[in-house]
Amino acid sequence: MTIITRCIATLVLTVFCAVAGSAQSTEVRATQNIIMVMTDGLRWQEVFRGAEASLITKQNKVKDAAALKKAYWRDTPEARREALMPFLWRTIAKQGQIYGNRDKGSVAHVTNKFFFSYPGYSETLCGFADPGVNSNDKVPNPNISVLEWLNKKASYQGKVAAFAAWDVFPSILNAPRAGFPVIAGYDPLTTLPDNPRVDLLNHLKVETPRYWDEEPFDNLPFYTAVEYLKERKPRVLYISMGETDDWAHDHNYANYLDAAHRVDEYLRVLWEMVQSMPEYRGKTTLIFSPDHGRGSGPKWTEHGSEEPPSKFIWMAFMGPDTQALGERSHVPVVTQNQIAATLATFLGEDYNTEVPKAGKPIADVLKH
């Protein structure tokens, strides 16, 4: 082979590789919409083992242990977790993938060093841990979330929305800068003025006695999000629930389990709804995860850097681009900072090119 021939061959190979790499980064997938649901501080232990017998006590404000055990106690961890979260285990576990069962060699954890809410939500949605995001104060996030990044693209402009129980979310997502609806806490939804159900929900936010000042019970943000979904049909819908964390801090194990059970039911309602809508059916991926974990045993109510076990989380994915591999075991570690790029990749978008410090997409959930 002559020098000229070798040069031409090298040039052709280089161009081919560049084109192939470009094609891979912009791969067209079946997913056209994302629904992402997070529930604050739900432990991996309940997700994979179900109710914990040692916590069904009066010290944890369980008034009727027999009734709670009837609802959630079963003889095996597999039966207990299915009783607690039937949609997760009967549907997502059969059609998607779940990570984080440390008993089976599947580890999922946060990469920030704080193990509490604002840093966890920021890491999840921005794709990296920022040491400067170190409190739960209502400070506008200097970092751009994957939701804001998508909303700036023409294909998603006006097609992104977020609903949350916690009233810090307008700061976490930097709502004034982000440019998409962020309805959080007791804030009303005002963009659907002719919807009587939304009007009722707005009245309930004002008139219902407030158990917590910073957030309502999960039913109000959830059903507000449902009405928005039905009318506006966003391509990316983010919903964050708060009761699993609130009841844990209140040392109320019964209400904590009930809150987890309700979130699971909300997932079922959402999934069945979108599968009945032509805009979403067969074109939607569901992502489900918490912002942080919790301690073990008597410290189950706590989280933060002083409780190292609270770094461990879980995550679940289901949709047309995810193989039905179910509960993962003996797989490489996955981390919270990978979720943002994974979300974008489902939509055929390359988040890492513009945000190289973000965690890389989780490859296994992106294989047909």
mmCIF file of C-alpha atoms in Angstrom:
data_model
loop_
_atom_site.group_PDB
_atom_site.id
_atom_site.type_symbol
_atom_site.label_atom_id
_atom_site.label_comp_id
_atom_site.label_asym_id
_atom_site.label_seq_id
_atom_site.Cartn_x
_atom_site.Cartn_y
_atom_site.Cartn_z
ATOM 1 C CA MET A 1 0.000 0.000 0.000
ATOM 2 C CA THR A 2 1.401 3.376 -0.988
ATOM 3 C CA ILE A 3 1.674 6.314 1.361
ATOM 4 C CA ILE A 4 -1.127 8.130 -0.500
ATOM 5 C CA THR A 5 -3.361 5.063 -0.319
ATOM 6 C CA ARG A 6 -2.699 4.694 3.395
ATOM 7 C CA CYS A 7 -3.509 8.362 3.980
ATOM 8 C CA ILE A 8 -6.776 8.048 2.068
ATOM 9 C CA ALA A 9 -7.702 4.902 4.017
ATOM 10 C CA THR A 10 -6.923 6.624 7.310
ATOM 11 C CA LEU A 11 -8.997 9.652 6.318
ATOM 12 C CA VAL A 12 -11.962 7.473 5.316
ATOM 13 C CA LEU A 13 -11.734 5.538 8.600
ATOM 14 C CA THR A 14 -11.574 8.753 10.622
ATOM 15 C CA VAL A 15 -14.637 10.196 8.875
ATOM 16 C CA PHE A 16 -16.502 6.911 9.320
ATOM 17 C CA CYS A 17 -15.765 6.812 13.049
ATOM 18 C CA ALA A 18 -16.820 10.426 13.464
ATOM 19 C CA VAL A 19 -20.097 9.810 11.666
ATOM 20 C CA ALA A 20 -20.715 6.631 13.630
ATOM 21 C CA GLY A 21 -20.003 8.400 16.920
ATOM 22 C CA SER A 22 -22.334 11.232 15.978
ATOM 23 C CA ALA A 23 -25.058 8.788 15.002
ATOM 24 C CA GLN A 24 -24.708 6.963 18.319
ATOM 25 C CA SER A 25 -25.011 10.157 20.360
ATOM 26 C CA THR A 26 -28.187 11.180 18.524
ATOM 27 C CA GLU A 27 -29.708 7.720 18.263
ATOM 28 C CA VAL A 28 -33.436 7.840 17.621
ATOM 29 C CA ARG A 29 -35.279 6.002 20.375
ATOM 30 C CA ALA A 30 -38.890 5.020 20.881
ATOM 31 C CA THR A 31 -39.136 7.250 23.950
ATOM 32 C CA GLN A 32 -40.651 10.629 23.151
ATOM 33 C CA ASN A 33 -41.836 11.534 26.647
ATOM 34 C CA ILE A 34 -40.495 11.230 30.179
ATOM 35 C CA ILE A 35 -42.412 11.004 33.425
ATOM 36 C CA MET A 36 -40.080 11.237 36.395
ATOM 37 C CA VAL A 37 -41.395 10.703 39.924
ATOM 38 C CA MET A 38 -39.332 11.118 43.084
ATOM 39 C CA THR A 39 -40.402 10.376 46.648
ATOM 40 C CA ASP A 40 -38.411 11.980 49.405
ATOM 41 C CA GLY A 41 -36.245 9.778 51.609
ATOM 42 C CA LEU A 42 -37.867 6.395 50.992
ATOM 43 C CA ARG A 43 -35.360 3.787 52.181
ATOM 44 C CA TRP A 44 -34.048 1.005 49.990
ATOM 45 C CA GLN A 45 -34.796 -1.378 52.860
ATOM 46 C CA GLU A 46 -38.585 -0.993 52.504
ATOM 47 C CA VAL A 47 -38.419 -0.949 48.713
ATOM 48 C CA PHE A 48 -36.634 -4.321 48.573
ATOM 49 C CA ARG A 49 -37.530 -5.964 51.901
ATOM 50 C CA GLY A 50 -40.926 -4.479 52.651
ATOM 51 C CA ALA A 51 -42.092 -3.525 56.139
ATOM 52 C CA GLU A 52 -39.539 -3.997 58.926
ATOM 53 C CA ALA A 53 -40.916 -5.856 61.949
ATOM 54 C CA SER A 54 -38.573 -4.176 64.445
ATOM 55 C CA LEU A 55 -40.018 -0.772 63.524
ATOM 56 C CA ILE A 56 -43.663 -1.710 64.018
ATOM 57 C CA THR A 57 -43.658 -0.439 67.606
ATOM 58 C CA LYS A 58 -45.322 2.154 69.819
ATOM 59 C CA GLN A 59 -42.027 4.067 69.855
ATOM 60 C CA ASN A 60 -42.582 4.600 66.135
ATOM 61 C CA LYS A 61 -46.178 5.774 66.710
ATOM 62 C CA VAL A 62 -47.764 2.544 65.518
ATOM 63 C CA LYS A 63 -51.144 2.602 67.268
ATOM 64 C CA ASP A 64 -52.483 -0.643 65.805
ATOM 65 C CA ALA A 65 -49.671 -3.087 65.092
ATOM 66 C CA ALA A 66 -52.084 -5.870 64.116
ATOM 67 C CA ALA A 67 -53.763 -3.716 61.461
ATOM 68 C CA LEU A 68 -50.430 -2.534 60.078
ATOM 69 C CA LYS A 69 -49.130 -6.096 59.881
ATOM 70 C CA LYS A 70 -52.323 -7.215 58.183
ATOM 71 C CA ALA A 71 -51.765 -4.562 55.548
ATOM 72 C CA TYR A 72 -48.043 -4.973 54.953
ATOM 73 C CA TRP A 73 -46.514 -7.924 56.818
ATOM 74 C CA ARG A 74 -45.883 -11.158 54.944
ATOM 75 C CA ASP A 75 -43.592 -14.116 55.561
ATOM 76 C CA THR A 76 -40.949 -13.264 52.939
ATOM 77 C CA PRO A 77 -39.259 -10.034 51.836
ATOM 78 C CA GLU A 78 -40.569 -10.562 48.308
ATOM 79 C CA ALA A 79 -44.164 -10.851 49.509
ATOM 80 C CA ARG A 80 -43.785 -7.913 51.928
ATOM 81 C CA ARG A 81 -42.399 -5.544 49.322
ATOM 82 C CA GLU A 82 -45.146 -6.486 46.875
ATOM 83 C CA ALA A 83 -47.781 -5.809 49.532
ATOM 84 C CA LEU A 84 -46.228 -2.396 50.154
ATOM 85 C CA MET A 85 -45.602 -1.391 46.528
ATOM 86 C CA PRO A 86 -47.602 -3.665 44.209
ATOM 87 C CA PHE A 87 -47.200 -1.593 41.041
ATOM 88 C CA LEU A 88 -43.433 -1.427 41.450
ATOM 89 C CA TRP A 89 -43.117 -5.180 41.829
ATOM 90 C CA ARG A 90 -45.927 -6.458 39.612
ATOM 91 C CA THR A 91 -45.422 -4.071 36.719
ATOM 92 C CA ILE A 92 -42.101 -2.189 36.770
ATOM 93 C CA ALA A 93 -40.165 -5.242 37.977
ATOM 94 C CA LYS A 94 -41.633 -7.281 35.127
ATOM 95 C CA GLN A 95 -41.400 -4.690 32.366
ATOM 96 C CA GLY A 96 -38.399 -2.566 33.427
ATOM 97 C CA GLN A 97 -35.402 -2.507 35.754
ATOM 98 C CA ILE A 98 -34.843 -1.730 39.445
ATOM 99 C CA TYR A 99 -31.461 -0.975 41.031
ATOM 100 C CA GLY A 100 -30.326 -0.661 44.630
ATOM 101 C CA ASN A 101 -30.938 -3.966 46.426
ATOM 102 C CA ARG A 102 -27.727 -4.227 48.404
ATOM 103 C CA ASP A 103 -28.751 -7.711 49.559
ATOM 104 C CA LYS A 104 -28.318 -8.875 45.965
ATOM 105 C CA GLY A 105 -25.174 -7.034 44.974
ATOM 106 C CA SER A 106 -26.866 -4.019 43.395
ATOM 107 C CA VAL A 107 -25.655 -0.732 44.852
ATOM 108 C CA ALA A 108 -27.051 2.719 44.105
ATOM 109 C CA HIS A 109 -25.843 5.788 45.968
ATOM 110 C CA VAL A 110 -25.607 9.557 45.882
ATOM 111 C CA THR A 111 -22.262 11.215 45.148
ATOM 112 C CA ASN A 112 -22.831 14.392 47.175
ATOM 113 C CA LYS A 113 -21.517 14.372 50.753
ATOM 114 C CA PHE A 114 -24.604 15.723 52.474
ATOM 115 C CA PHE A 115 -27.281 13.035 52.116
ATOM 116 C CA PHE A 116 -30.226 15.390 52.436
ATOM 117 C CA SER A 117 -32.818 16.853 50.119
ATOM 118 C CA TYR A 118 -31.694 19.964 48.220
ATOM 119 C CA PRO A 119 -28.236 18.529 47.390
ATOM 120 C CA GLY A 120 -29.861 15.230 46.369
ATOM 121 C CA TYR A 121 -32.458 16.802 44.104
ATOM 122 C CA SER A 122 -29.832 19.070 42.571
ATOM 123 C CA GLU A 123 -27.495 16.142 41.917
ATOM 124 C CA THR A 124 -30.314 14.098 40.388
ATOM 125 C CA LEU A 125 -31.571 16.833 38.099
ATOM 126 C CA CYS A 126 -28.290 18.538 37.199
ATOM 127 C CA GLY A 127 -26.164 15.412 36.924
ATOM 128 C CA PHE A 128 -23.406 16.289 39.374
ATOM 129 C CA ALA A 129 -22.806 17.033 43.029
ATOM 130 C CA ASP A 130 -22.077 20.688 43.767
ATOM 131 C CA PRO A 131 -20.357 21.222 47.154
ATOM 132 C CA GLY A 132 -21.779 24.746 47.149
ATOM 133 C CA VAL A 133 -25.308 23.336 47.253
ATOM 134 C CA ASN A 134 -25.105 22.451 50.920
ATOM 135 C CA SER A 135 -28.362 23.466 52.631
ATOM 136 C CA ASN A 136 -32.125 23.210 52.303
ATOM 137 C CA ASP A 137 -32.496 26.981 52.243
ATOM 138 C CA LYS A 138 -34.485 28.686 49.490
ATOM 139 C CA VAL A 139 -31.413 29.779 47.552
ATOM 140 C CA PRO A 140 -31.729 29.790 43.743
ATOM 141 C CA ASN A 141 -29.727 26.923 42.307
ATOM 142 C CA PRO A 142 -26.803 28.292 40.259
ATOM 143 C CA ASN A 143 -26.757 25.062 38.241
ATOM 144 C CA ILE A 144 -28.959 24.339 35.231
ATOM 145 C CA SER A 145 -31.067 21.201 35.539
ATOM 146 C CA VAL A 146 -31.625 18.757 32.698
ATOM 147 C CA LEU A 147 -35.245 19.950 32.714
ATOM 148 C CA GLU A 148 -34.188 23.544 32.062
ATOM 149 C CA TRP A 149 -31.621 22.359 29.510
ATOM 150 C CA LEU A 150 -34.342 20.494 27.602
ATOM 151 C CA ASN A 151 -36.818 23.356 27.855
ATOM 152 C CA LYS A 152 -34.368 25.646 26.056
ATOM 153 C CA LYS A 153 -34.495 23.361 23.021
ATOM 154 C CA ALA A 154 -37.153 24.122 20.433
ATOM 155 C CA SER A 155 -38.563 20.581 20.586
ATOM 156 C CA TYR A 156 -39.316 20.896 24.301
ATOM 157 C CA GLN A 157 -40.093 24.603 24.696
ATOM 158 C CA GLY A 158 -43.344 24.798 26.645
ATOM 159 C CA LYS A 159 -43.393 21.001 27.007
ATOM 160 C CA VAL A 160 -41.658 20.692 30.391
ATOM 161 C CA ALA A 161 -43.381 21.029 33.776
ATOM 162 C CA ALA A 162 -42.622 20.230 37.414
ATOM 163 C CA PHE A 163 -44.953 19.658 40.361
ATOM 164 C CA ALA A 164 -43.691 19.168 43.897
ATOM 165 C CA ALA A 165 -44.933 18.980 47.451
ATOM 166 C CA TRP A 166 -41.907 20.774 48.915
ATOM 167 C CA ASP A 167 -41.968 24.554 48.548
ATOM 168 C CA VAL A 168 -38.185 24.722 48.029
ATOM 169 C CA PHE A 169 -38.489 23.354 44.491
ATOM 170 C CA PRO A 170 -38.793 26.750 42.788
ATOM 171 C CA SER A 171 -35.301 27.387 44.175
ATOM 172 C CA ILE A 172 -33.953 23.921 43.353
ATOM 173 C CA LEU A 173 -35.052 24.336 39.732
ATOM 174 C CA ASN A 174 -34.445 28.106 39.721
ATOM 175 C CA ALA A 175 -37.933 28.659 38.344
ATOM 176 C CA PRO A 176 -37.556 32.322 37.272
ATOM 177 C CA ARG A 177 -34.561 31.406 35.107
ATOM 178 C CA ALA A 178 -35.745 27.950 34.040
ATOM 179 C CA GLY A 179 -38.736 29.225 32.097
ATOM 180 C CA PHE A 180 -41.128 26.304 32.664
ATOM 181 C CA PRO A 181 -43.913 25.847 35.238
ATOM 182 C CA VAL A 182 -42.735 24.813 38.711
ATOM 183 C CA ILE A 183 -45.805 24.425 40.934
ATOM 184 C CA ALA A 184 -44.719 23.589 44.459
ATOM 185 C CA GLY A 185 -45.951 23.649 48.031
ATOM 186 C CA TYR A 186 -49.304 25.374 48.421
ATOM 187 C CA ASP A 187 -48.928 27.442 45.249
ATOM 188 C CA PRO A 188 -51.993 27.376 42.985
ATOM 189 C CA LEU A 189 -51.934 26.295 39.368
ATOM 190 C CA THR A 190 -53.223 29.334 37.478
ATOM 191 C CA THR A 191 -52.574 28.381 33.852
ATOM 192 C CA LEU A 192 -55.700 26.193 33.569
ATOM 193 C CA PRO A 193 -58.356 28.718 34.649
ATOM 194 C CA ASP A 194 -61.306 26.905 33.065
ATOM 195 C CA ASN A 195 -60.640 23.559 34.736
ATOM 196 C CA PRO A 196 -63.074 23.041 37.666
ATOM 197 C CA ARG A 197 -60.949 20.242 39.128
ATOM 198 C CA VAL A 198 -57.912 22.499 39.255
ATOM 199 C CA ASP A 199 -60.060 25.217 40.817
ATOM 200 C CA LEU A 200 -61.084 22.757 43.543
ATOM 201 C CA LEU A 201 -57.474 21.686 44.121
ATOM 202 C CA ASN A 202 -56.415 25.338 44.405
ATOM 203 C CA HIS A 203 -59.137 25.916 46.996
ATOM 204 C CA LEU A 204 -58.064 22.846 48.957
ATOM 205 C CA LYS A 205 -54.485 24.128 49.070
ATOM 206 C CA VAL A 206 -55.778 27.309 50.710
ATOM 207 C CA GLU A 207 -58.443 25.840 52.979
ATOM 208 C CA THR A 208 -56.975 22.542 54.208
ATOM 209 C CA PRO A 209 -55.341 22.807 57.653
ATOM 210 C CA ARG A 210 -51.577 22.676 57.278
ATOM 211 C CA TYR A 211 -49.842 19.815 59.065
ATOM 212 C CA TRP A 212 -46.509 21.022 57.649
ATOM 213 C CA ASP A 213 -45.889 24.648 56.761
ATOM 214 C CA GLU A 214 -43.569 23.929 53.846
ATOM 215 C CA GLU A 215 -45.647 21.333 51.982
ATOM 216 C CA PRO A 216 -49.125 19.843 51.638
ATOM 217 C CA PHE A 217 -49.955 16.160 51.638
ATOM 218 C CA ASP A 218 -48.917 14.437 48.414
ATOM 219 C CA ASN A 219 -52.427 14.132 46.981
ATOM 220 C CA LEU A 220 -52.644 17.855 46.178
ATOM 221 C CA PRO A 221 -49.507 18.185 44.006
ATOM 222 C CA PHE A 222 -50.131 14.780 42.455
ATOM 223 C CA TYR A 223 -53.671 15.423 41.260
ATOM 224 C CA THR A 224 -52.717 18.926 40.159
ATOM 225 C CA ALA A 225 -50.013 17.341 37.983
ATOM 226 C CA VAL A 226 -52.557 14.861 36.613
ATOM 227 C CA GLU A 227 -54.843 17.683 35.463
ATOM 228 C CA TYR A 228 -51.911 19.467 33.823
ATOM 229 C CA LEU A 229 -50.882 16.245 32.095
ATOM 230 C CA LYS A 230 -54.352 15.692 30.679
ATOM 231 C CA GLU A 231 -54.731 19.232 29.343
ATOM 232 C CA ARG A 232 -51.212 20.335 28.341
ATOM 233 C CA LYS A 233 -49.633 16.961 27.529
ATOM 234 C CA PRO A 234 -46.023 17.861 28.396
ATOM 235 C CA ARG A 235 -43.192 15.817 26.945
ATOM 236 C CA VAL A 236 -41.289 15.920 30.246
ATOM 237 C CA LEU A 237 -43.278 15.818 33.480
ATOM 238 C CA TYR A 238 -41.505 15.854 36.843
ATOM 239 C CA ILE A 239 -43.368 15.088 40.095
ATOM 240 C CA SER A 240 -41.865 15.073 43.595
ATOM 241 C CA MET A 241 -43.637 13.659 46.672
ATOM 242 C CA GLY A 242 -42.725 14.504 50.246
ATOM 243 C CA GLU A 243 -44.697 12.462 52.772
ATOM 244 C CA THR A 244 -42.292 9.516 52.951
ATOM 245 C CA ASP A 245 -39.682 11.873 54.408
ATOM 246 C CA ASP A 246 -42.048 13.902 56.563
ATOM 247 C CA TRP A 247 -43.605 10.933 58.331
ATOM 248 C CA ALA A 248 -40.176 9.381 58.873
ATOM 249 C CA HIS A 249 -38.946 12.559 60.581
ATOM 250 C CA ASP A 250 -42.138 12.428 62.641
ATOM 251 C CA HIS A 251 -41.138 8.892 63.809
ATOM 252 C CA ASN A 252 -44.442 7.623 62.389
ATOM 253 C CA TYR A 253 -43.717 4.286 60.736
ATOM 254 C CA ALA A 254 -47.349 3.476 59.920
ATOM 255 C CA ASN A 255 -47.872 6.726 58.036
ATOM 256 C CA TYR A 256 -44.473 6.311 56.364
ATOM 257 C CA LEU A 257 -45.511 2.918 54.989
ATOM 258 C CA ASP A 258 -48.916 4.243 53.951
ATOM 259 C CA ALA A 259 -47.225 7.154 52.134
ATOM 260 C CA ALA A 260 -44.971 4.744 50.220
ATOM 261 C CA HIS A 261 -48.020 2.658 49.319
ATOM 262 C CA ARG A 262 -49.843 5.759 48.038
ATOM 263 C CA VAL A 263 -46.893 6.835 45.892
ATOM 264 C CA ASP A 264 -46.901 3.387 44.333
ATOM 265 C CA GLU A 265 -50.608 3.785 43.615
ATOM 266 C CA TYR A 266 -49.945 7.191 42.058
ATOM 267 C CA LEU A 267 -47.440 5.542 39.725
ATOM 268 C CA ARG A 268 -50.085 3.041 38.678
ATOM 269 C CA VAL A 269 -52.611 5.803 38.010
ATOM 270 C CA LEU A 270 -50.087 7.778 35.961
ATOM 271 C CA TRP A 271 -48.918 4.808 33.935
ATOM 272 C CA GLU A 272 -52.385 3.547 33.122
ATOM 273 C CA MET A 273 -53.431 7.080 32.174
ATOM 274 C CA VAL A 274 -50.581 7.661 29.745
ATOM 275 C CA GLN A 275 -51.022 4.239 28.205
ATOM 276 C CA SER A 276 -54.612 5.244 27.406
ATOM 277 C CA MET A 277 -53.482 8.414 25.588
ATOM 278 C CA PRO A 278 -52.185 8.192 21.994
ATOM 279 C CA GLU A 279 -49.638 10.963 22.646
ATOM 280 C CA TYR A 280 -47.958 8.787 25.292
ATOM 281 C CA ARG A 281 -48.840 5.142 24.673
ATOM 282 C CA GLY A 282 -45.731 3.155 23.788
ATOM 283 C CA LYS A 283 -43.672 6.369 23.671
ATOM 284 C CA THR A 284 -43.133 7.127 27.364
ATOM 285 C CA THR A 285 -40.424 6.182 29.855
ATOM 286 C CA LEU A 286 -41.021 6.264 33.612
ATOM 287 C CA ILE A 287 -38.180 7.043 36.043
ATOM 288 C CA PHE A 288 -38.672 6.569 39.807
ATOM 289 C CA SER A 289 -36.156 7.350 42.587
ATOM 290 C CA PRO A 290 -35.632 9.109 45.945
ATOM 291 C CA ASP A 291 -33.355 12.037 46.762
ATOM 292 C CA HIS A 292 -31.518 10.265 49.604
ATOM 293 C CA GLY A 293 -31.732 7.238 51.865
ATOM 294 C CA ARG A 294 -32.044 6.936 55.635
ATOM 295 C CA GLY A 295 -30.344 5.344 58.609
ATOM 296 C CA SER A 296 -30.929 1.823 59.894
ATOM 297 C CA GLY A 297 -32.610 0.435 63.004
ATOM 298 C CA PRO A 298 -33.445 3.135 65.553
ATOM 299 C CA LYS A 299 -31.839 5.693 63.210
ATOM 300 C CA TRP A 300 -34.333 4.933 60.423
ATOM 301 C CA THR A 301 -35.822 8.398 60.862
ATOM 302 C CA GLU A 302 -32.513 10.185 60.247
ATOM 303 C CA HIS A 303 -30.385 11.084 57.277
ATOM 304 C CA GLY A 304 -27.455 13.352 56.529
ATOM 305 C CA SER A 305 -23.677 13.141 56.628
ATOM 306 C CA GLU A 306 -23.763 11.905 60.227
ATOM 307 C CA GLU A 307 -25.726 8.853 59.010
ATOM 308 C CA PRO A 308 -23.512 7.221 56.339
ATOM 309 C CA PRO A 309 -26.134 4.574 55.387
ATOM 310 C CA SER A 310 -28.367 7.373 54.128
ATOM 311 C CA LYS A 311 -26.159 7.706 51.031
ATOM 312 C CA PHE A 312 -27.739 4.558 49.597
ATOM 313 C CA ILE A 313 -30.735 4.940 47.311
ATOM 314 C CA TRP A 314 -32.584 2.961 44.611
ATOM 315 C CA MET A 315 -33.862 3.737 41.134
ATOM 316 C CA ALA A 316 -36.317 2.204 38.669
ATOM 317 C CA PHE A 317 -36.865 2.584 34.916
ATOM 318 C CA MET A 318 -39.605 1.353 32.600
ATOM 319 C CA GLY A 319 -40.374 2.205 28.996
ATOM 320 C CA PRO A 320 -40.031 1.166 25.363
ATOM 321 C CA ASP A 321 -36.220 1.510 25.327
ATOM 322 C CA THR A 322 -35.533 -0.467 28.509
ATOM 323 C CA GLN A 323 -35.099 -4.224 28.497
ATOM 324 C CA ALA A 324 -37.275 -6.106 30.969
ATOM 325 C CA LEU A 325 -34.441 -7.278 33.242
ATOM 326 C CA GLY A 326 -36.345 -6.673 36.479
ATOM 327 C CA GLU A 327 -34.579 -6.490 39.814
ATOM 328 C CA ARG A 328 -30.887 -6.209 39.039
ATOM 329 C CA SER A 329 -28.345 -8.234 40.975
ATOM 330 C CA HIS A 330 -24.546 -8.359 40.922
ATOM 331 C CA VAL A 331 -24.269 -5.404 38.566
ATOM 332 C CA PRO A 332 -21.921 -2.390 38.542
ATOM 333 C CA VAL A 333 -22.687 0.447 40.952
ATOM 334 C CA VAL A 334 -25.065 3.132 39.699
ATOM 335 C CA THR A 335 -25.082 6.660 41.072
ATOM 336 C CA GLN A 336 -27.543 9.495 41.439
ATOM 337 C CA ASN A 337 -25.537 11.768 39.158
ATOM 338 C CA GLN A 338 -26.219 9.422 36.214
ATOM 339 C CA ILE A 339 -29.968 10.010 36.173
ATOM 340 C CA ALA A 340 -29.938 13.385 34.358
ATOM 341 C CA ALA A 341 -27.931 12.150 31.375
ATOM 342 C CA THR A 342 -29.935 8.923 31.298
ATOM 343 C CA LEU A 343 -33.161 10.941 31.120
ATOM 344 C CA ALA A 344 -31.797 13.025 28.243
ATOM 345 C CA THR A 345 -30.471 9.983 26.373
ATOM 346 C CA PHE A 346 -33.886 8.330 26.473
ATOM 347 C CA LEU A 347 -35.066 11.330 24.440
ATOM 348 C CA GLY A 348 -32.143 11.043 22.014
ATOM 349 C CA GLU A 349 -30.375 14.076 23.499
ATOM 350 C CA ASP A 350 -26.682 14.239 24.426
ATOM 351 C CA TYR A 351 -26.454 15.914 27.833
ATOM 352 C CA ASN A 352 -22.827 14.992 28.527
ATOM 353 C CA THR A 353 -21.430 16.939 25.589
ATOM 354 C CA GLU A 354 -22.686 20.212 27.042
ATOM 355 C CA VAL A 355 -22.378 19.138 30.693
ATOM 356 C CA PRO A 356 -19.274 16.911 30.708
ATOM 357 C CA LYS A 357 -19.099 16.754 34.513
ATOM 358 C CA ALA A 358 -22.501 15.066 34.646
ATOM 359 C CA GLY A 359 -22.549 11.345 35.299
ATOM 360 C CA LYS A 360 -22.709 9.119 32.234
ATOM 361 C CA PRO A 361 -26.004 7.467 31.196
ATOM 362 C CA ILE A 362 -26.771 4.062 32.676
ATOM 363 C CA ALA A 363 -26.126 1.876 29.662
ATOM 364 C CA ASP A 364 -28.182 -1.149 30.691
ATOM 365 C CA VAL A 365 -31.477 0.736 30.879
ATOM 366 C CA LEU A 366 -30.942 2.182 27.392
ATOM 367 C CA LYS A 367 -30.620 -1.108 25.527
ATOM 368 C CA HIS A 368 -33.564 -2.251 23.471
#
